[in-house]
Amino acid sequence: MAIDKIQSESINLADNFAFTGTVTGAGESNTPAFEVRLSANQTLSDATATKAQFNTEDFDTDSAYDNSSNYRFTVPSGKAGKYFFYTCIIGGNSSGGTTDYINVYFYKNGSSQGRLHPRGYNHAQMTYSTTYTKSFDLSVGDYIEIYVLVDTTSGTPVIMSGSDLRSSFGGYRVKS
Amino acid sequence: MANLSTKIKMYCDANGVSEVDFMKNVMLQDDSDGKGAYIKEWNLDIAQPTDAQLSAQETAANTEEANNQVRSTRKAAYGDIGEQLDEIYKDIDAWKARIKSIKDTNPKG
């Protein structure tokens, strides 16, 4: 007989429960969810916070990420809530020059919400790899973008991406 | 075409500012909309340059960027400073000849 409702006082929280069926209706679906990446290196202007153009979608449950023109995640209708985002950025230069540092920014509705600033001890590494995570309470229509700044002394600044080095951006709704 | 950051450095240097911090003094941004990099914030005491003033720095900025590439190439060719000290200790004339060869092969503009 299916149990329609369990009263809290009837459950011994110290007991073990070994379910063999499927529990449904518990928690949330954690969608929208998406993960995108660059298909190739993106060339930047030196020392300039530049919007990352993640153009390849690995998944995008609600088609909420624009991978062809604005390169942003926009909260769809009925999907407001708390979101968790992450980005992995490999920044450096493509021509063997010197990279002093990189900055990675989360932008919400066109404004910076903070930056990560990895910087090497000798300030002259060729590439920097970093992962930045952040949570936001978002309303319908709010949008999130990633900006990257690469400061080089010489060479061509790039966000790196290819078959094995993959700069990426993803996120999902934690709760409504 | 030279980077906007290089032209700003050249403009600042010509106006008495030798160091520019692109996280505090001047913020540059590019919205990837095809319009290119622009000055988002200018926090230096000297006046923000006009487009014409920045364009006037184009040639000097191109030279500076080319020279920076030469410096980077030379630095890589010089090698580890510890190894160079060993070279100097063993045969300073041979070391000088090697350094000269690198400089001659990679001239600045």
PDB file of C-alpha atoms in Angstrom:
ATOM      1  CA  MET A   1       0.000   0.000   0.000  1.00  0.00           C
ATOM      2  CA  ALA A   2       1.419   3.357  -0.963  1.00  0.00           C
ATOM      3  CA  ILE A   3       1.988   5.788   1.873  1.00  0.00           C
ATOM      4  CA  ASP A   4       0.423   9.119   1.030  1.00  0.00           C
ATOM      5  CA  LYS A   5       1.781  11.046   3.946  1.00  0.00           C
ATOM      6  CA  ILE A   6       4.357  10.320   6.646  1.00  0.00           C
ATOM      7  CA  GLN A   7       4.003  12.167   9.895  1.00  0.00           C
ATOM      8  CA  SER A   8       7.323  13.317  11.241  1.00  0.00           C
ATOM      9  CA  GLU A   9       6.666  11.816  14.653  1.00  0.00           C
ATOM     10  CA  SER A  10       6.364   8.348  13.102  1.00  0.00           C
ATOM     11  CA  ILE A  11       9.878   8.353  11.613  1.00  0.00           C
ATOM     12  CA  ASN A  12      12.899   7.286  13.618  1.00  0.00           C
ATOM     13  CA  LEU A  13      15.642   9.431  12.121  1.00  0.00           C
ATOM     14  CA  ALA A  14      18.268   6.982  13.404  1.00  0.00           C
ATOM     15  CA  ASP A  15      16.833   4.164  11.248  1.00  0.00           C
ATOM     16  CA  ASN A  16      18.303   3.081   7.934  1.00  0.00           C
ATOM     17  CA  PHE A  17      16.085   3.204   4.872  1.00  0.00           C
ATOM     18  CA  ALA A  18      16.957   0.936   1.948  1.00  0.00           C
ATOM     19  CA  PHE A  19      14.733   1.999  -0.915  1.00  0.00           C
ATOM     20  CA  THR A  20      14.461  -0.388  -3.828  1.00  0.00           C
ATOM     21  CA  GLY A  21      12.015   1.696  -5.815  1.00  0.00           C
ATOM     22  CA  THR A  22      12.211   5.290  -7.044  1.00  0.00           C
ATOM     23  CA  VAL A  23      11.615   8.315  -4.894  1.00  0.00           C
ATOM     24  CA  THR A  24       9.798  10.980  -6.846  1.00  0.00           C
ATOM     25  CA  GLY A  25       8.678  14.432  -5.981  1.00  0.00           C
ATOM     26  CA  ALA A  26      11.659  15.064  -3.683  1.00  0.00           C
ATOM     27  CA  GLY A  27      13.929  18.049  -4.219  1.00  0.00           C
ATOM     28  CA  GLU A  28      14.019  20.101  -7.416  1.00  0.00           C
ATOM     29  CA  SER A  29      15.142  19.345 -10.927  1.00  0.00           C
ATOM     30  CA  ASN A  30      18.052  21.838 -10.885  1.00  0.00           C
ATOM     31  CA  THR A  31      17.123  23.186 -14.278  1.00  0.00           C
ATOM     32  CA  PRO A  32      17.738  25.331 -16.213  1.00  0.00           C
ATOM     33  CA  ALA A  33      21.234  23.903 -16.496  1.00  0.00           C
ATOM     34  CA  PHE A  34      23.854  24.570 -19.129  1.00  0.00           C
ATOM     35  CA  GLU A  35      27.542  24.160 -19.933  1.00  0.00           C
ATOM     36  CA  VAL A  36      29.278  25.874 -22.825  1.00  0.00           C
ATOM     37  CA  ARG A  37      32.850  26.286 -24.064  1.00  0.00           C
ATOM     38  CA  LEU A  38      34.979  27.967 -26.661  1.00  0.00           C
ATOM     39  CA  SER A  39      35.507  26.021 -29.866  1.00  0.00           C
ATOM     40  CA  ALA A  40      38.920  27.662 -30.357  1.00  0.00           C
ATOM     41  CA  ASN A  41      41.149  30.328 -28.829  1.00  0.00           C
ATOM     42  CA  GLN A  42      39.497  33.744 -28.473  1.00  0.00           C
ATOM     43  CA  THR A  43      41.873  36.611 -29.185  1.00  0.00           C
ATOM     44  CA  LEU A  44      41.604  39.618 -26.860  1.00  0.00           C
ATOM     45  CA  SER A  45      42.880  43.163 -26.745  1.00  0.00           C
ATOM     46  CA  ASP A  46      45.645  43.507 -24.179  1.00  0.00           C
ATOM     47  CA  ALA A  47      44.626  44.497 -20.625  1.00  0.00           C
ATOM     48  CA  THR A  48      40.971  44.762 -21.659  1.00  0.00           C
ATOM     49  CA  ALA A  49      38.052  43.095 -19.892  1.00  0.00           C
ATOM     50  CA  THR A  50      36.471  41.254 -22.823  1.00  0.00           C
ATOM     51  CA  LYS A  51      33.284  39.239 -22.953  1.00  0.00           C
ATOM     52  CA  ALA A  52      34.056  35.554 -23.451  1.00  0.00           C
ATOM     53  CA  GLN A  53      32.319  34.186 -26.536  1.00  0.00           C
ATOM     54  CA  PHE A  54      31.479  30.645 -25.448  1.00  0.00           C
ATOM     55  CA  ASN A  55      30.041  29.371 -28.700  1.00  0.00           C
ATOM     56  CA  THR A  56      29.712  25.603 -28.242  1.00  0.00           C
ATOM     57  CA  GLU A  57      27.009  24.111 -26.039  1.00  0.00           C
ATOM     58  CA  ASP A  58      27.573  20.786 -24.304  1.00  0.00           C
ATOM     59  CA  PHE A  59      24.070  21.008 -22.861  1.00  0.00           C
ATOM     60  CA  ASP A  60      21.461  23.711 -22.394  1.00  0.00           C
ATOM     61  CA  THR A  61      18.244  22.293 -20.946  1.00  0.00           C
ATOM     62  CA  ASP A  62      16.080  25.361 -21.461  1.00  0.00           C
ATOM     63  CA  SER A  63      17.844  27.029 -24.400  1.00  0.00           C
ATOM     64  CA  ALA A  64      18.613  29.856 -21.997  1.00  0.00           C
ATOM     65  CA  TYR A  65      22.198  30.407 -23.149  1.00  0.00           C
ATOM     66  CA  ASP A  66      22.777  32.456 -26.304  1.00  0.00           C
ATOM     67  CA  ASN A  67      25.817  30.933 -28.021  1.00  0.00           C
ATOM     68  CA  SER A  68      25.746  32.961 -31.231  1.00  0.00           C
ATOM     69  CA  SER A  69      25.291  36.673 -30.588  1.00  0.00           C
ATOM     70  CA  ASN A  70      25.187  37.892 -26.982  1.00  0.00           C
ATOM     71  CA  TYR A  71      26.994  34.962 -25.321  1.00  0.00           C
ATOM     72  CA  ARG A  72      24.988  35.112 -22.113  1.00  0.00           C
ATOM     73  CA  PHE A  73      22.724  33.048 -19.890  1.00  0.00           C
ATOM     74  CA  THR A  74      19.294  34.658 -19.447  1.00  0.00           C
ATOM     75  CA  VAL A  75      16.784  33.457 -16.846  1.00  0.00           C
ATOM     76  CA  PRO A  76      13.741  32.128 -18.753  1.00  0.00           C
ATOM     77  CA  SER A  77      10.131  32.814 -17.894  1.00  0.00           C
ATOM     78  CA  GLY A  78       9.065  31.003 -14.728  1.00  0.00           C
ATOM     79  CA  LYS A  79      12.644  30.102 -13.777  1.00  0.00           C
ATOM     80  CA  ALA A  80      13.629  32.743 -11.215  1.00  0.00           C
ATOM     81  CA  GLY A  81      15.587  31.525  -8.214  1.00  0.00           C
ATOM     82  CA  LYS A  82      19.022  30.947  -6.757  1.00  0.00           C
ATOM     83  CA  TYR A  83      21.602  29.887  -9.324  1.00  0.00           C
ATOM     84  CA  PHE A  84      25.107  28.479  -9.091  1.00  0.00           C
ATOM     85  CA  PHE A  85      27.597  29.327 -11.859  1.00  0.00           C
ATOM     86  CA  TYR A  86      31.129  28.225 -12.595  1.00  0.00           C
ATOM     87  CA  THR A  87      33.724  29.103 -15.175  1.00  0.00           C
ATOM     88  CA  CYS A  88      37.090  27.591 -16.005  1.00  0.00           C
ATOM     89  CA  ILE A  89      39.395  29.996 -17.814  1.00  0.00           C
ATOM     90  CA  ILE A  90      42.788  29.336 -19.321  1.00  0.00           C
ATOM     91  CA  GLY A  91      44.289  32.700 -20.199  1.00  0.00           C
ATOM     92  CA  GLY A  92      47.630  33.559 -21.672  1.00  0.00           C
ATOM     93  CA  ASN A  93      49.107  34.384 -25.013  1.00  0.00           C
ATOM     94  CA  SER A  94      49.358  32.421 -28.198  1.00  0.00           C
ATOM     95  CA  SER A  95      52.732  33.614 -29.423  1.00  0.00           C
ATOM     96  CA  GLY A  96      55.141  32.691 -26.649  1.00  0.00           C
ATOM     97  CA  GLY A  97      55.240  36.120 -25.049  1.00  0.00           C
ATOM     98  CA  THR A  98      54.921  37.142 -21.439  1.00  0.00           C
ATOM     99  CA  THR A  99      51.611  37.150 -19.548  1.00  0.00           C
ATOM    100  CA  ASP A 100      51.633  39.228 -16.380  1.00  0.00           C
ATOM    101  CA  TYR A 101      48.200  38.291 -14.992  1.00  0.00           C
ATOM    102  CA  ILE A 102      44.597  37.578 -15.865  1.00  0.00           C
ATOM    103  CA  ASN A 103      41.284  38.665 -14.373  1.00  0.00           C
ATOM    104  CA  VAL A 104      38.018  36.726 -14.589  1.00  0.00           C
ATOM    105  CA  TYR A 105      34.733  38.545 -13.987  1.00  0.00           C
ATOM    106  CA  PHE A 106      31.115  37.554 -13.524  1.00  0.00           C
ATOM    107  CA  TYR A 107      28.855  40.211 -15.040  1.00  0.00           C
ATOM    108  CA  LYS A 108      25.183  40.423 -14.045  1.00  0.00           C
ATOM    109  CA  ASN A 109      22.976  42.545 -16.297  1.00  0.00           C
ATOM    110  CA  GLY A 110      26.062  44.268 -17.705  1.00  0.00           C
ATOM    111  CA  SER A 111      27.828  45.093 -14.430  1.00  0.00           C
ATOM    112  CA  SER A 112      30.792  43.373 -12.799  1.00  0.00           C
ATOM    113  CA  GLN A 113      29.941  41.358  -9.681  1.00  0.00           C
ATOM    114  CA  GLY A 114      33.528  40.665  -8.653  1.00  0.00           C
ATOM    115  CA  ARG A 115      36.691  39.306 -10.165  1.00  0.00           C
ATOM    116  CA  LEU A 116      39.261  36.616  -9.634  1.00  0.00           C
ATOM    117  CA  HIS A 117      42.856  37.738 -10.062  1.00  0.00           C
ATOM    118  CA  PRO A 118      45.370  34.900 -10.384  1.00  0.00           C
ATOM    119  CA  ARG A 119      48.904  36.221 -10.566  1.00  0.00           C
ATOM    120  CA  GLY A 120      52.130  34.234 -10.616  1.00  0.00           C
ATOM    121  CA  TYR A 121      55.015  34.794  -8.255  1.00  0.00           C
ATOM    122  CA  ASN A 122      57.288  35.983 -11.037  1.00  0.00           C
ATOM    123  CA  HIS A 123      54.422  37.737 -12.846  1.00  0.00           C
ATOM    124  CA  ALA A 124      55.544  36.260 -16.119  1.00  0.00           C
ATOM    125  CA  GLN A 125      53.919  32.912 -16.710  1.00  0.00           C
ATOM    126  CA  MET A 126      52.763  32.101 -20.195  1.00  0.00           C
ATOM    127  CA  THR A 127      49.309  30.888 -19.119  1.00  0.00           C
ATOM    128  CA  TYR A 128      47.088  31.004 -16.064  1.00  0.00           C
ATOM    129  CA  SER A 129      44.334  28.477 -15.359  1.00  0.00           C
ATOM    130  CA  THR A 130      41.624  29.262 -12.874  1.00  0.00           C
ATOM    131  CA  THR A 131      38.134  28.229 -11.830  1.00  0.00           C
ATOM    132  CA  TYR A 132      35.716  30.806 -10.451  1.00  0.00           C
ATOM    133  CA  THR A 133      32.331  29.986  -8.900  1.00  0.00           C
ATOM    134  CA  LYS A 134      29.551  32.283  -7.772  1.00  0.00           C
ATOM    135  CA  SER A 135      25.886  32.166  -6.726  1.00  0.00           C
ATOM    136  CA  PHE A 136      23.195  34.704  -7.600  1.00  0.00           C
ATOM    137  CA  ASP A 137      19.551  35.266  -6.776  1.00  0.00           C
ATOM    138  CA  LEU A 138      18.118  35.942 -10.216  1.00  0.00           C
ATOM    139  CA  SER A 139      14.804  37.181 -11.561  1.00  0.00           C
ATOM    140  CA  VAL A 140      13.301  36.403 -14.939  1.00  0.00           C
ATOM    141  CA  GLY A 141      15.259  38.260 -17.634  1.00  0.00           C
ATOM    142  CA  ASP A 142      18.437  38.702 -15.575  1.00  0.00           C
ATOM    143  CA  TYR A 143      21.536  37.660 -17.514  1.00  0.00           C
ATOM    144  CA  ILE A 144      25.008  36.464 -16.614  1.00  0.00           C
ATOM    145  CA  GLU A 145      28.164  36.812 -18.731  1.00  0.00           C
ATOM    146  CA  ILE A 146      31.857  36.070 -18.272  1.00  0.00           C
ATOM    147  CA  TYR A 147      34.508  38.702 -18.982  1.00  0.00           C
ATOM    148  CA  VAL A 148      38.233  37.987 -19.081  1.00  0.00           C
ATOM    149  CA  LEU A 149      41.213  40.324 -18.982  1.00  0.00           C
ATOM    150  CA  VAL A 150      44.690  39.124 -19.984  1.00  0.00           C
ATOM    151  CA  ASP A 151      47.585  41.517 -19.399  1.00  0.00           C
ATOM    152  CA  THR A 152      50.624  40.700 -21.508  1.00  0.00           C
ATOM    153  CA  THR A 153      53.973  42.391 -21.928  1.00  0.00           C
ATOM    154  CA  SER A 154      54.324  40.834 -25.362  1.00  0.00           C
ATOM    155  CA  GLY A 155      52.466  38.410 -27.587  1.00  0.00           C
ATOM    156  CA  THR A 156      48.787  38.004 -28.398  1.00  0.00           C
ATOM    157  CA  PRO A 157      46.419  37.686 -25.407  1.00  0.00           C
ATOM    158  CA  VAL A 158      43.935  34.816 -25.691  1.00  0.00           C
ATOM    159  CA  ILE A 159      41.385  32.768 -23.819  1.00  0.00           C
ATOM    160  CA  MET A 160      42.604  29.303 -24.655  1.00  0.00           C
ATOM    161  CA  SER A 161      40.461  26.435 -25.789  1.00  0.00           C
ATOM    162  CA  GLY A 162      40.903  23.398 -27.959  1.00  0.00           C
ATOM    163  CA  SER A 163      40.610  19.635 -27.879  1.00  0.00           C
ATOM    164  CA  ASP A 164      42.135  19.241 -24.419  1.00  0.00           C
ATOM    165  CA  LEU A 165      42.453  22.775 -22.982  1.00  0.00           C
ATOM    166  CA  ARG A 166      38.848  23.849 -22.575  1.00  0.00           C
ATOM    167  CA  SER A 167      37.770  27.193 -21.218  1.00  0.00           C
ATOM    168  CA  SER A 168      34.147  26.785 -20.203  1.00  0.00           C
ATOM    169  CA  PHE A 169      31.144  28.315 -18.436  1.00  0.00           C
ATOM    170  CA  GLY A 170      28.194  26.571 -16.806  1.00  0.00           C
ATOM    171  CA  GLY A 171      25.493  26.856 -14.228  1.00  0.00           C
ATOM    172  CA  TYR A 172      22.189  25.572 -12.898  1.00  0.00           C
ATOM    173  CA  ARG A 173      19.308  26.621 -10.723  1.00  0.00           C
ATOM    174  CA  VAL A 174      19.770  25.480  -7.141  1.00  0.00           C
ATOM    175  CA  LYS A 175      16.256  26.296  -5.946  1.00  0.00           C
ATOM    176  CA  SER A 176      13.243  28.263  -7.064  1.00  0.00           C
TER     177      SER A 176
ATOM    178  CA  MET B   1      46.904  47.987 -35.275  1.00  0.00           C
ATOM    179  CA  ALA B   2      48.293  48.576 -31.810  1.00  0.00           C
ATOM    180  CA  ASN B   3      46.397  47.625 -28.660  1.00  0.00           C
ATOM    181  CA  LEU B   4      44.416  50.401 -26.992  1.00  0.00           C
ATOM    182  CA  SER B   5      46.340  49.666 -23.784  1.00  0.00           C
ATOM    183  CA  THR B   6      49.677  50.338 -25.494  1.00  0.00           C
ATOM    184  CA  LYS B   7      48.452  53.617 -26.983  1.00  0.00           C
ATOM    185  CA  ILE B   8      47.223  54.672 -23.541  1.00  0.00           C
ATOM    186  CA  LYS B   9      50.612  53.807 -22.005  1.00  0.00           C
ATOM    187  CA  MET B  10      52.356  55.905 -24.671  1.00  0.00           C
ATOM    188  CA  TYR B  11      49.929  58.804 -24.149  1.00  0.00           C
ATOM    189  CA  CYS B  12      50.385  58.658 -20.370  1.00  0.00           C
ATOM    190  CA  ASP B  13      54.168  58.479 -20.658  1.00  0.00           C
ATOM    191  CA  ALA B  14      54.140  61.561 -22.890  1.00  0.00           C
ATOM    192  CA  ASN B  15      52.103  63.345 -20.220  1.00  0.00           C
ATOM    193  CA  GLY B  16      54.262  62.493 -17.236  1.00  0.00           C
ATOM    194  CA  VAL B  17      52.627  59.269 -16.047  1.00  0.00           C
ATOM    195  CA  SER B  18      55.108  56.414 -16.314  1.00  0.00           C
ATOM    196  CA  GLU B  19      52.989  53.578 -14.885  1.00  0.00           C
ATOM    197  CA  VAL B  20      49.385  52.675 -15.682  1.00  0.00           C
ATOM    198  CA  ASP B  21      47.495  50.087 -13.633  1.00  0.00           C
ATOM    199  CA  PHE B  22      44.738  48.644 -15.820  1.00  0.00           C
ATOM    200  CA  MET B  23      42.856  47.404 -12.776  1.00  0.00           C
ATOM    201  CA  LYS B  24      42.728  50.788 -11.007  1.00  0.00           C
ATOM    202  CA  ASN B  25      43.876  53.772 -13.080  1.00  0.00           C
ATOM    203  CA  VAL B  26      42.240  52.923 -16.377  1.00  0.00           C
ATOM    204  CA  MET B  27      39.631  50.235 -17.074  1.00  0.00           C
ATOM    205  CA  LEU B  28      39.264  48.988 -20.620  1.00  0.00           C
ATOM    206  CA  GLN B  29      36.377  46.889 -21.866  1.00  0.00           C
ATOM    207  CA  ASP B  30      35.337  45.045 -25.027  1.00  0.00           C
ATOM    208  CA  ASP B  31      31.760  43.751 -25.187  1.00  0.00           C
ATOM    209  CA  SER B  32      32.536  41.438 -28.114  1.00  0.00           C
ATOM    210  CA  ASP B  33      29.972  43.285 -30.199  1.00  0.00           C
ATOM    211  CA  GLY B  34      32.338  44.222 -33.003  1.00  0.00           C
ATOM    212  CA  LYS B  35      32.926  47.738 -31.716  1.00  0.00           C
ATOM    213  CA  GLY B  36      36.295  46.893 -30.154  1.00  0.00           C
ATOM    214  CA  ALA B  37      37.952  47.998 -26.936  1.00  0.00           C
ATOM    215  CA  TYR B  38      36.981  51.260 -25.242  1.00  0.00           C
ATOM    216  CA  ILE B  39      37.818  53.199 -22.089  1.00  0.00           C
ATOM    217  CA  LYS B  40      35.257  52.292 -19.441  1.00  0.00           C
ATOM    218  CA  GLU B  41      36.815  54.198 -16.540  1.00  0.00           C
ATOM    219  CA  TRP B  42      39.535  56.838 -16.397  1.00  0.00           C
ATOM    220  CA  ASN B  43      40.885  57.505 -12.900  1.00  0.00           C
ATOM    221  CA  LEU B  44      44.134  59.342 -13.636  1.00  0.00           C
ATOM    222  CA  ASP B  45      44.684  63.025 -12.906  1.00  0.00           C
ATOM    223  CA  ILE B  46      45.678  63.778 -16.484  1.00  0.00           C
ATOM    224  CA  ALA B  47      42.863  64.268 -18.992  1.00  0.00           C
ATOM    225  CA  GLN B  48      41.371  61.250 -20.744  1.00  0.00           C
ATOM    226  CA  PRO B  49      42.737  61.172 -24.302  1.00  0.00           C
ATOM    227  CA  THR B  50      40.546  61.916 -27.281  1.00  0.00           C
ATOM    228  CA  ASP B  51      40.313  59.480 -30.188  1.00  0.00           C
ATOM    229  CA  ALA B  52      42.632  61.770 -32.161  1.00  0.00           C
ATOM    230  CA  GLN B  53      45.207  61.802 -29.366  1.00  0.00           C
ATOM    231  CA  LEU B  54      45.138  58.009 -29.232  1.00  0.00           C
ATOM    232  CA  SER B  55      45.423  57.703 -33.006  1.00  0.00           C
ATOM    233  CA  ALA B  56      48.501  59.925 -32.866  1.00  0.00           C
ATOM    234  CA  GLN B  57      50.177  57.227 -30.748  1.00  0.00           C
ATOM    235  CA  GLU B  58      49.580  54.460 -33.304  1.00  0.00           C
ATOM    236  CA  THR B  59      53.057  54.357 -34.867  1.00  0.00           C
ATOM    237  CA  ALA B  60      54.908  54.630 -31.559  1.00  0.00           C
ATOM    238  CA  ALA B  61      52.661  51.986 -30.038  1.00  0.00           C
ATOM    239  CA  ASN B  62      53.286  49.573 -32.909  1.00  0.00           C
ATOM    240  CA  THR B  63      57.030  50.039 -32.429  1.00  0.00           C
ATOM    241  CA  GLU B  64      56.708  49.495 -28.692  1.00  0.00           C
ATOM    242  CA  GLU B  65      54.745  46.267 -29.181  1.00  0.00           C
ATOM    243  CA  ALA B  66      57.278  44.982 -31.709  1.00  0.00           C
ATOM    244  CA  ASN B  67      60.112  45.814 -29.319  1.00  0.00           C
ATOM    245  CA  ASN B  68      58.330  44.041 -26.480  1.00  0.00           C
ATOM    246  CA  GLN B  69      58.181  40.943 -28.640  1.00  0.00           C
ATOM    247  CA  VAL B  70      61.919  41.287 -29.333  1.00  0.00           C
ATOM    248  CA  ARG B  71      62.622  41.629 -25.604  1.00  0.00           C
ATOM    249  CA  SER B  72      60.620  38.481 -24.940  1.00  0.00           C
ATOM    250  CA  THR B  73      62.419  36.548 -27.687  1.00  0.00           C
ATOM    251  CA  ARG B  74      65.823  37.729 -26.444  1.00  0.00           C
ATOM    252  CA  LYS B  75      64.980  36.856 -22.845  1.00  0.00           C
ATOM    253  CA  ALA B  76      64.023  33.316 -23.820  1.00  0.00           C
ATOM    254  CA  ALA B  77      67.221  32.943 -25.857  1.00  0.00           C
ATOM    255  CA  TYR B  78      69.446  34.254 -23.038  1.00  0.00           C
ATOM    256  CA  GLY B  79      68.333  31.357 -20.874  1.00  0.00           C
ATOM    257  CA  ASP B  80      68.291  30.783 -17.155  1.00  0.00           C
ATOM    258  CA  ILE B  81      70.230  33.402 -15.184  1.00  0.00           C
ATOM    259  CA  GLY B  82      71.945  30.718 -13.081  1.00  0.00           C
ATOM    260  CA  GLU B  83      73.220  28.996 -16.211  1.00  0.00           C
ATOM    261  CA  GLN B  84      74.445  32.346 -17.506  1.00  0.00           C
ATOM    262  CA  LEU B  85      76.405  32.986 -14.302  1.00  0.00           C
ATOM    263  CA  ASP B  86      78.057  29.627 -14.813  1.00  0.00           C
ATOM    264  CA  GLU B  87      78.874  30.597 -18.410  1.00  0.00           C
ATOM    265  CA  ILE B  88      80.377  33.886 -17.222  1.00  0.00           C
ATOM    266  CA  TYR B  89      82.500  32.149 -14.599  1.00  0.00           C
ATOM    267  CA  LYS B  90      83.850  29.657 -17.128  1.00  0.00           C
ATOM    268  CA  ASP B  91      84.380  31.944 -20.130  1.00  0.00           C
ATOM    269  CA  ILE B  92      83.050  35.479 -19.966  1.00  0.00           C
ATOM    270  CA  ASP B  93      84.111  36.304 -23.530  1.00  0.00           C
ATOM    271  CA  ALA B  94      82.191  33.350 -24.945  1.00  0.00           C
ATOM    272  CA  TRP B  95      79.142  34.437 -22.961  1.00  0.00           C
ATOM    273  CA  LYS B  96      79.429  38.008 -24.260  1.00  0.00           C
ATOM    274  CA  ALA B  97      79.705  36.722 -27.819  1.00  0.00           C
ATOM    275  CA  ARG B  98      76.593  34.582 -27.404  1.00  0.00           C
ATOM    276  CA  ILE B  99      74.580  37.469 -25.951  1.00  0.00           C
ATOM    277  CA  LYS B 100      75.718  39.773 -28.750  1.00  0.00           C
ATOM    278  CA  SER B 101      74.686  37.211 -31.335  1.00  0.00           C
ATOM    279  CA  ILE B 102      71.194  37.025 -29.806  1.00  0.00           C
ATOM    280  CA  LYS B 103      70.887  40.827 -29.806  1.00  0.00           C
ATOM    281  CA  ASP B 104      72.099  41.072 -33.406  1.00  0.00           C
ATOM    282  CA  THR B 105      69.715  38.363 -34.552  1.00  0.00           C
ATOM    283  CA  ASN B 106      66.777  40.067 -32.803  1.00  0.00           C
ATOM    284  CA  PRO B 107      67.187  43.816 -33.374  1.00  0.00           C
ATOM    285  CA  LYS B 108      64.805  46.377 -31.891  1.00  0.00           C
ATOM    286  CA  GLY B 109      62.965  48.828 -34.111  1.00  0.00           C
TER     287      GLY B 109
END
